[in-house]
């Protein structure tokens, strides 16, 4: 991190959607396709928890309960990460913003560098399917590639397709009780952002109940148009 903001016209894309909608899965595919940087506030917060920072210590119990971490903490973490040099390539925000306060802070942050949001894409899904998606999720401990017991298993069982690591992990908050709280937080605090971005003329919506690759194709077309 160089601590400065970047005057840039680099693209800024937002993926909105409840837990399990496929934000992380699709963000990683878009990252590869368009050379953008995936910024997941969930990942940044989990890294802060693992590192034992003050922000991480405050966030841990809130995340374990499936509630939203305070706007101040999340905005500060995102602001720091956006100042990293690699973000000058353009970013896909995965899990941020999640409240109107965060969305307004993002607009202010981007205005400092002359940037704007190219598109906020809502991944529309049925709540009922999300528990199945989340309870089957696991990731590679080596490279972070995401998998699912049923929907996206590694080609060779127990071996990561990407980096060939053989260790995998599951998230502490991926249990039925916490998922219910996370869905509730999404509907109460995050779903109003659909209207927020519609009013800005930046909203796109995708039916995210289909196959991963079909959704990726649709998203890719939206991103191509939004960043042209
Ligand atoms: P975060 O890490 O952002 O979690 P989340 O929003 O709950 O989203 P998930 O990561 O669970 O789901 P996803 O949409 O990325 O789905 P995925 O692609 O993995 O946040 C965790 C916590 O951190 C929050 O609860 C909060 O406490 C805190 N936090 C984070 N950001 C914050 C913020 N801005 N403000 C305040 N607090 C914040 O897919 C799920 C599974 O389904 C995978 O196994 C995948 O392989 C599979 N899958 C994906 N797509 C499909 C498909 N089309 N068909 C079948 N399976 C699929």
Coordinates of C-alpha atoms and ligand atoms in Angstrom, one line a residue:
X1 CA 0.0 0.0 0.0
X2 CA 1.4 3.4 -0.9
X3 CA -1.2 5.4 1.2
X4 CA -2.3 7.6 -1.6
X5 CA -5.4 7.7 -3.7
X6 CA -5.2 7.0 -7.5
X7 CA -6.6 9.5 -10.0
X8 CA -8.0 7.0 -12.4
X9 CA -10.8 6.0 -14.7
X10 CA -10.4 2.4 -13.7
X11 CA -13.6 0.4 -13.6
X12 CA -15.6 -0.1 -10.4
X13 CA -18.1 -2.9 -10.3
X14 CA -20.3 -4.0 -7.4
X15 CA -21.8 -7.4 -6.9
X16 CA -24.9 -7.3 -4.7
X17 CA -26.6 -10.4 -3.4
X18 CA -27.4 -12.4 -0.2
X19 CA -25.0 -14.9 1.3
X20 CA -24.5 -17.8 -1.1
X21 CA -25.7 -15.9 -4.1
X22 CA -22.4 -16.6 -5.8
X23 CA -20.7 -13.2 -5.4
X24 CA -17.3 -14.6 -4.6
X25 CA -17.5 -17.4 -7.2
X26 CA -18.4 -14.9 -10.0
X27 CA -16.0 -12.1 -8.8
X28 CA -13.1 -14.5 -9.1
X29 CA -14.2 -15.5 -12.7
X30 CA -14.6 -11.8 -13.6
X31 CA -11.2 -11.0 -12.1
X32 CA -9.6 -13.5 -14.4
X33 CA -11.6 -12.5 -17.5
X34 CA -11.1 -8.7 -17.2
X35 CA -7.9 -8.4 -15.2
X36 CA -9.7 -6.6 -12.4
X37 CA -9.1 -7.0 -8.7
X38 CA -11.7 -8.8 -6.5
X39 CA -12.2 -6.9 -3.2
X40 CA -14.2 -9.0 -0.7
X41 CA -14.8 -7.2 2.6
X42 CA -15.6 -10.6 4.1
X43 CA -12.1 -11.8 3.1
X44 CA -10.5 -8.6 4.4
X45 CA -12.4 -8.9 7.7
X46 CA -11.5 -12.6 8.1
X47 CA -7.8 -11.7 7.4
X48 CA -8.1 -9.0 10.1
X49 CA -9.6 -11.5 12.5
X50 CA -6.8 -14.0 11.8
X51 CA -4.1 -11.3 12.2
X52 CA -5.6 -10.3 15.6
X53 CA -5.8 -6.6 14.6
X54 CA -8.1 -4.2 16.7
X55 CA -10.6 -4.2 13.8
X56 CA -10.5 -8.0 13.7
X57 CA -11.1 -8.3 17.4
X58 CA -14.1 -6.1 17.2
X59 CA -15.5 -7.8 14.1
X60 CA -15.1 -11.5 15.2
X61 CA -18.2 -11.9 17.5
X62 CA -20.4 -9.9 15.1
X63 CA -19.4 -12.1 12.1
X64 CA -19.9 -15.3 14.1
X65 CA -23.4 -14.0 14.9
X66 CA -24.1 -13.3 11.2
X67 CA -24.6 -9.6 11.8
X68 CA -23.0 -6.7 10.0
X69 CA -19.7 -5.3 11.2
X70 CA -19.9 -1.5 11.9
X71 CA -19.8 0.8 9.0
X72 CA -16.7 2.6 10.4
X73 CA -14.6 -0.5 10.5
X74 CA -15.6 -1.8 7.1
X75 CA -15.2 1.6 5.4
X76 CA -11.8 2.1 6.9
X77 CA -10.7 -1.4 5.8
X78 CA -12.0 -0.9 2.3
X79 CA -10.5 2.6 2.0
X80 CA -7.0 1.2 2.9
X81 CA -7.3 -1.7 0.4
X82 CA -8.5 0.6 -2.4
X83 CA -5.3 2.7 -2.0
X84 CA -3.2 -0.4 -2.9
X85 CA -1.4 0.0 -6.3
X86 CA -3.1 -3.1 -7.9
X87 CA -6.5 -1.5 -7.5
X88 CA -5.6 1.0 -10.2
X89 CA -6.4 -1.8 -12.6
X90 CA -10.1 -1.6 -11.5
X91 CA -12.0 -3.5 -8.9
X92 CA -15.0 -5.8 -8.4
X93 CA -16.5 -5.1 -4.9
X94 CA -17.8 -8.4 -3.5
X95 CA -19.9 -7.8 -0.3
X96 CA -19.4 -4.1 -0.2
X97 CA -21.4 -1.8 0.2
X98 CA -23.9 -3.5 2.5
X99 CA -25.6 -0.5 3.9
X100 CA -26.7 2.9 2.6
X101 CA -24.0 4.6 4.8
X102 CA -21.4 2.4 3.1
X103 CA -22.8 3.1 -0.4
X104 CA -22.6 6.9 0.3
X105 CA -19.1 6.6 1.7
X106 CA -18.1 4.7 -1.5
X107 CA -19.4 7.5 -3.7
X108 CA -17.4 10.0 -1.7
X109 CA -14.3 7.9 -1.9
X110 CA -14.6 7.4 -5.6
X111 CA -15.2 11.1 -6.2
X112 CA -11.8 11.8 -4.6
X113 CA -10.1 9.9 -7.5
X114 CA -12.5 11.0 -10.2
X115 CA -14.0 7.5 -10.4
X116 CA -17.6 6.3 -10.6
X117 CA -19.4 3.1 -10.4
X118 CA -19.7 1.4 -13.8
X119 CA -22.3 -1.1 -12.7
X120 CA -23.9 -2.5 -9.5
X121 CA -25.1 -6.0 -10.4
X122 CA -27.7 -7.7 -8.2
X123 CA -27.4 -11.5 -8.2
X124 CA -31.1 -12.5 -7.7
X125 CA -31.7 -15.8 -5.9
X126 CA -34.2 -17.7 -3.8
X127 CA -33.4 -17.7 -0.1
X128 CA -34.4 -21.4 0.2
X129 CA -31.5 -22.5 -2.0
X130 CA -28.9 -20.5 -0.1
X131 CA -28.6 -22.7 2.9
X132 CA -27.8 -25.7 0.6
X133 CA -25.2 -23.6 -1.3
X134 CA -23.5 -22.4 1.9
X135 CA -23.6 -25.6 3.8
X136 CA -21.8 -27.4 0.9
X137 CA -19.1 -24.7 0.4
X138 CA -15.4 -25.2 1.0
X139 CA -12.3 -23.4 -0.2
X140 CA -8.7 -24.4 -1.0
X141 CA -6.4 -23.5 1.9
X142 CA -3.6 -22.8 -0.5
X143 CA -5.1 -20.4 -3.1
X144 CA -8.6 -19.7 -1.8
X145 CA -10.4 -21.2 -4.8
X146 CA -14.0 -21.9 -3.9
X147 CA -15.8 -25.2 -4.3
X148 CA -19.0 -26.9 -3.4
X149 CA -19.7 -30.5 -2.4
X150 CA -22.3 -31.0 -5.1
X151 CA -22.2 -28.0 -7.5
X152 CA -18.5 -27.5 -7.9
X153 CA -16.4 -30.3 -6.7
X154 CA -12.6 -30.4 -7.7
X155 CA -11.9 -32.5 -10.8
X156 CA -9.8 -34.9 -8.6
X157 CA -11.3 -35.4 -5.2
X158 CA -9.2 -33.8 -2.5
X159 CA -6.9 -31.9 -4.9
X160 CA -7.4 -28.2 -5.8
X161 CA -7.9 -27.7 -9.6
X162 CA -5.9 -24.5 -9.5
X163 CA -2.9 -25.0 -7.2
X164 CA -2.9 -28.8 -6.5
X165 CA -3.0 -28.2 -2.8
X166 CA -4.7 -31.0 -0.7
X167 CA -5.8 -28.9 2.3
X168 CA -9.3 -27.3 2.3
X169 CA -11.3 -25.3 4.8
X170 CA -14.8 -24.4 5.7
X171 CA -16.0 -21.1 7.2
X172 CA -17.0 -20.8 10.9
X173 CA -20.1 -18.8 9.9
X174 CA -21.4 -21.3 7.4
X175 CA -23.9 -23.0 9.6
X176 CA -27.7 -23.0 9.4
X177 CA -28.3 -20.7 12.3
X178 CA -25.8 -18.0 11.2
X179 CA -27.0 -18.2 7.6
X180 CA -30.5 -17.3 8.7
X181 CA -29.2 -14.2 10.5
X182 CA -27.0 -13.3 7.5
X183 CA -30.1 -13.6 5.2
X184 CA -32.1 -11.4 7.6
X185 CA -29.3 -8.8 7.6
X186 CA -29.2 -8.8 3.8
X187 CA -33.0 -8.2 3.5
X188 CA -33.1 -5.5 6.2
X189 CA -29.9 -3.6 5.5
X190 CA -28.5 -4.4 2.1
X191 CA -31.4 -5.0 -0.3
X192 CA -32.4 -1.3 -0.1
X193 CA -29.2 -0.7 -2.2
X194 CA -31.0 -2.2 -5.2
X195 CA -33.2 0.9 -5.3
X196 CA -30.2 3.1 -4.4
X197 CA -28.3 2.0 -7.5
X198 CA -31.4 1.9 -9.7
X199 CA -31.8 5.6 -8.9
X200 CA -28.2 6.2 -10.0
X201 CA -28.9 4.4 -13.3
X202 CA -26.1 1.9 -12.4
X203 CA -28.2 -1.2 -11.6
X204 CA -28.2 -4.4 -13.5
X205 CA -29.9 -7.6 -12.4
X206 CA -29.1 -11.2 -13.1
X207 CA -31.0 -14.4 -12.3
X208 CA -28.4 -16.2 -10.3
X209 CA -30.3 -19.5 -9.8
X210 CA -28.8 -21.1 -13.0
X211 CA -25.6 -22.9 -13.6
X212 CA -22.3 -21.1 -12.6
X213 CA -21.0 -20.9 -16.1
X214 CA -24.2 -19.6 -17.6
X215 CA -24.4 -16.8 -15.0
X216 CA -20.7 -16.0 -15.7
X217 CA -21.5 -15.6 -19.4
X218 CA -24.4 -13.2 -18.6
X219 CA -22.3 -11.2 -16.1
X220 CA -19.4 -11.0 -18.5
X221 CA -21.6 -9.4 -21.2
X222 CA -22.9 -6.8 -18.6
X223 CA -19.3 -6.0 -17.5
X224 CA -18.1 -5.7 -21.0
X225 CA -20.8 -3.2 -21.9
X226 CA -20.4 -1.3 -18.6
X227 CA -16.7 -0.9 -19.0
X228 CA -16.5 -0.2 -22.7
Ligands
LIG1 P1 -19.0 -12.4 3.3 O1 -17.7 -13.2 3.3 O2 -19.1 -11.3 2.3 O3 -20.2 -13.5 3.1 P2 -21.6 -13.4 2.4 O4 -22.1 -12.1 1.9 O5 -22.5 -14.0 3.4 O6 -21.4 -14.1 1.1 P3 -20.8 -15.5 1.0 O7 -19.3 -15.4 0.9 O8 -21.4 -16.4 2.0 O9 -21.5 -15.9 -0.4 P4 -21.2 -15.6 -1.9 O10 -22.3 -14.8 -2.5 O11 -19.8 -15.1 -2.1 O12 -21.3 -17.1 -2.5 P5 -20.2 -18.0 -3.0 O13 -19.7 -17.6 -4.3 O14 -19.1 -18.4 -2.0 O15 -19.3 -11.8 4.7 C1 -19.2 -12.6 5.9 C2 -19.5 -11.7 7.1 O16 -18.5 -10.6 7.1 C3 -20.9 -11.0 7.1 O17 -21.9 -11.8 7.6 C4 -20.6 -9.7 8.0 O18 -20.6 -10.1 9.3 C5 -19.1 -9.3 7.6 N1 -19.1 -8.4 6.5 C6 -18.6 -8.6 5.2 N2 -18.7 -7.4 4.5 C7 -19.3 -6.5 5.2 C8 -19.8 -5.2 5.0 N3 -19.6 -4.6 3.8 N4 -20.4 -4.6 6.0 C9 -20.6 -5.2 7.2 N5 -20.2 -6.4 7.5 C10 -19.6 -7.1 6.5 O19 -21.1 -19.3 -3.3 C11 -21.6 -20.1 -2.2 C12 -21.5 -21.6 -2.6 O20 -22.4 -21.9 -3.6 C13 -20.1 -22.0 -3.1 O21 -19.8 -23.3 -2.6 C14 -20.2 -22.1 -4.6 O22 -19.4 -23.0 -5.2 C15 -21.7 -22.4 -4.8 N6 -22.3 -21.7 -5.9 C16 -22.1 -20.5 -6.4 N7 -22.8 -20.2 -7.5 C17 -23.6 -21.3 -7.7 C18 -24.6 -21.6 -8.6 N8 -25.0 -20.8 -9.6 N9 -25.2 -22.8 -8.5 C19 -24.8 -23.7 -7.5 N10 -23.9 -23.5 -6.6 C20 -23.3 -22.3 -6.7

